Short mmCIF file of C-alpha atoms in Angstrom, two decimals:
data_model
loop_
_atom_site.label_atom_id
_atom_site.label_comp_id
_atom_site.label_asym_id
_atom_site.label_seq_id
_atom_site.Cartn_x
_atom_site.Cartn_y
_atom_site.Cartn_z
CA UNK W 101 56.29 144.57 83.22
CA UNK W 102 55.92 148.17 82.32
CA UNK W 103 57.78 150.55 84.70
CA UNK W 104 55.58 153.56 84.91
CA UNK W 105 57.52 156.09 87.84
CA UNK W 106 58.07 158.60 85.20
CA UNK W 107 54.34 159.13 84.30
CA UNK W 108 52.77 158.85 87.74
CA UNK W 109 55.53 161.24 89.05
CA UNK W 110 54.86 163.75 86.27
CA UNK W 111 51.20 163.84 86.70
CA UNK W 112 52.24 164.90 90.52
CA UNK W 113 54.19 167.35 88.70
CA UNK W 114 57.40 165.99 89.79
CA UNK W 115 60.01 166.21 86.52
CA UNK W 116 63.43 165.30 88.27
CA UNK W 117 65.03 162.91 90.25
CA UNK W 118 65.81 165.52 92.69
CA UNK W 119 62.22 166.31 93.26
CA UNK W 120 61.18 163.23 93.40
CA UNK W 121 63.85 162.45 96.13
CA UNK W 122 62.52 165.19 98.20
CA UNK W 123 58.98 163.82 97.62
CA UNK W 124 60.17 160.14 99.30
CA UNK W 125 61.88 162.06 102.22
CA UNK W 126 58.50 163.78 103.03
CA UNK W 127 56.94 160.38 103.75
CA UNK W 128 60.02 158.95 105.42
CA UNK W 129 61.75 157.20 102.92
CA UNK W 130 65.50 158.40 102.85
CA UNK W 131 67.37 156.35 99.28
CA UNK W 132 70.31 157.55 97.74
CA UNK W 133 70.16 160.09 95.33
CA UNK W 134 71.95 157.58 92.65
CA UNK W 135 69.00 154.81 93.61
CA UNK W 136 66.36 157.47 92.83
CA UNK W 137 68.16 158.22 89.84
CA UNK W 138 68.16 154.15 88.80
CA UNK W 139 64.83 154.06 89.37
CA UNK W 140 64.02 157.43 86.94
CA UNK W 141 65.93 156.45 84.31
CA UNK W 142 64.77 153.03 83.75
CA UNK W 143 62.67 149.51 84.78
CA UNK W 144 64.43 147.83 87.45
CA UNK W 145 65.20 144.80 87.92
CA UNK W 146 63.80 144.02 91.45
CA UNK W 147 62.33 146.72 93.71
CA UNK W 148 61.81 145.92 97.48
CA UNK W 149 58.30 145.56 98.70
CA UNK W 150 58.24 148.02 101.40
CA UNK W 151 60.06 150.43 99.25
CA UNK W 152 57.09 150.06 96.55
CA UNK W 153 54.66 150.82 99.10
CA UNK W 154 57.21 154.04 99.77
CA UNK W 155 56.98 154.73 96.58
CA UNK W 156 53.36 154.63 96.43
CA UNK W 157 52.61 156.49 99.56
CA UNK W 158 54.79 159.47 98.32
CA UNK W 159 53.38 159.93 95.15
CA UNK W 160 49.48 158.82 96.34
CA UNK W 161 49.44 156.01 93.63
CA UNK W 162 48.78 152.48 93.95
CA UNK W 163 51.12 149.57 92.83
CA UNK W 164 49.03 149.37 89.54
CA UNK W 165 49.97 152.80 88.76
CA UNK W 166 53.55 152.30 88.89
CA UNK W 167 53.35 148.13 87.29
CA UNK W 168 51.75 147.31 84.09
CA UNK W 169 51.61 143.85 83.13
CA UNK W 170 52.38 143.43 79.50
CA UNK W 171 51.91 140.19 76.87
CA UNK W 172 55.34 138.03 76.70
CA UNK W 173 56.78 138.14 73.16
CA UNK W 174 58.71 135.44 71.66
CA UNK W 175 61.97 135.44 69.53
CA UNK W 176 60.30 136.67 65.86
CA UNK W 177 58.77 139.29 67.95
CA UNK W 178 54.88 138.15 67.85
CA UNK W 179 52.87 137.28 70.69
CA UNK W 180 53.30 134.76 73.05
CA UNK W 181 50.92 132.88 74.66
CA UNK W 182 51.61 131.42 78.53
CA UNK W 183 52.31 127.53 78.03
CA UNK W 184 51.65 124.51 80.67
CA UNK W 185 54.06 123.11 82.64
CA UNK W 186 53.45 120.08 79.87
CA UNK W 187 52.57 120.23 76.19
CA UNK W 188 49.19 119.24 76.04
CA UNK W 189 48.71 118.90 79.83
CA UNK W 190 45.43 120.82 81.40
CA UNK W 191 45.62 122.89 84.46
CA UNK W 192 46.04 121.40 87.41
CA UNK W 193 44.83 122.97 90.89
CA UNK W 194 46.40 126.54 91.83
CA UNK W 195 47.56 124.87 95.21
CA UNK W 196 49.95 121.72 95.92
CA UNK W 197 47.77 118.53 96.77
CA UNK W 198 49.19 116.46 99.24
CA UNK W 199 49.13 112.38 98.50
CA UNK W 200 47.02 110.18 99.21
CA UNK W 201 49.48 107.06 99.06
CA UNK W 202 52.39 106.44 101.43
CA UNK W 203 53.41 107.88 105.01
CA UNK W 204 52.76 111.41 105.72
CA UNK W 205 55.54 113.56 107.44
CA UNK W 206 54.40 114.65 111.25
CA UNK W 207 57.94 116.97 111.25
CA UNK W 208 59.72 119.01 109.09
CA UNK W 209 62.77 116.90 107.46
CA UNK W 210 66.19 118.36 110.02
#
């Protein structure tokens, strides 16, 4: 994933961490300075939903403003395409398919 704060946030013309600190505290959102300036100066690693949609409501953006989805690469550096769960196995359904032999559960297991 592409992390893309810096660009939204400049075409709000917002150019530091400080401003863009006082631009969450308009909407309500109150992080540390030193998480804003995590979040400036690089891609996180995990960002917490409801502080994405802080995020977005501060700088009137949506999610796919701020995330871009970008092609996996592989070692050598080409391409990579997304592989099945099994060589040479096709797609199964999206959703789990409950069976059709044996007991079904009526409770959760305790």
């Amino acid at each position: 994933m592409k992390w893309n704060l810096r660009w939204v946030a400049a075409k709000r013309d917002i150019w530091r961490p400080t401003d863009l600190l006082a631009a969450f505290r308009e909407v309500g959102f109150n992080p540390s300075l030193s998480k804003v300036a995590a979040l400036w100066g690089g891609t996180p690693v995990t960002v917490r939903l409801d502080d994405l949609d802080r995020i977005c409501q501060a700088l009137h953006c949506t999610v796919a403003d701020l995330l871009e989805a970008e092609p996996l690469t592989d070692q050598q550096g080409g391409e990579q395409a997304p592989q099945a769960a099994a060589a040479g196995a096709e797609p199964g359904p999206v959703r789990p398919v409950p069976r059709k032999d044996g007991p079904r559960r009526r409770r959760p297991p305790n």
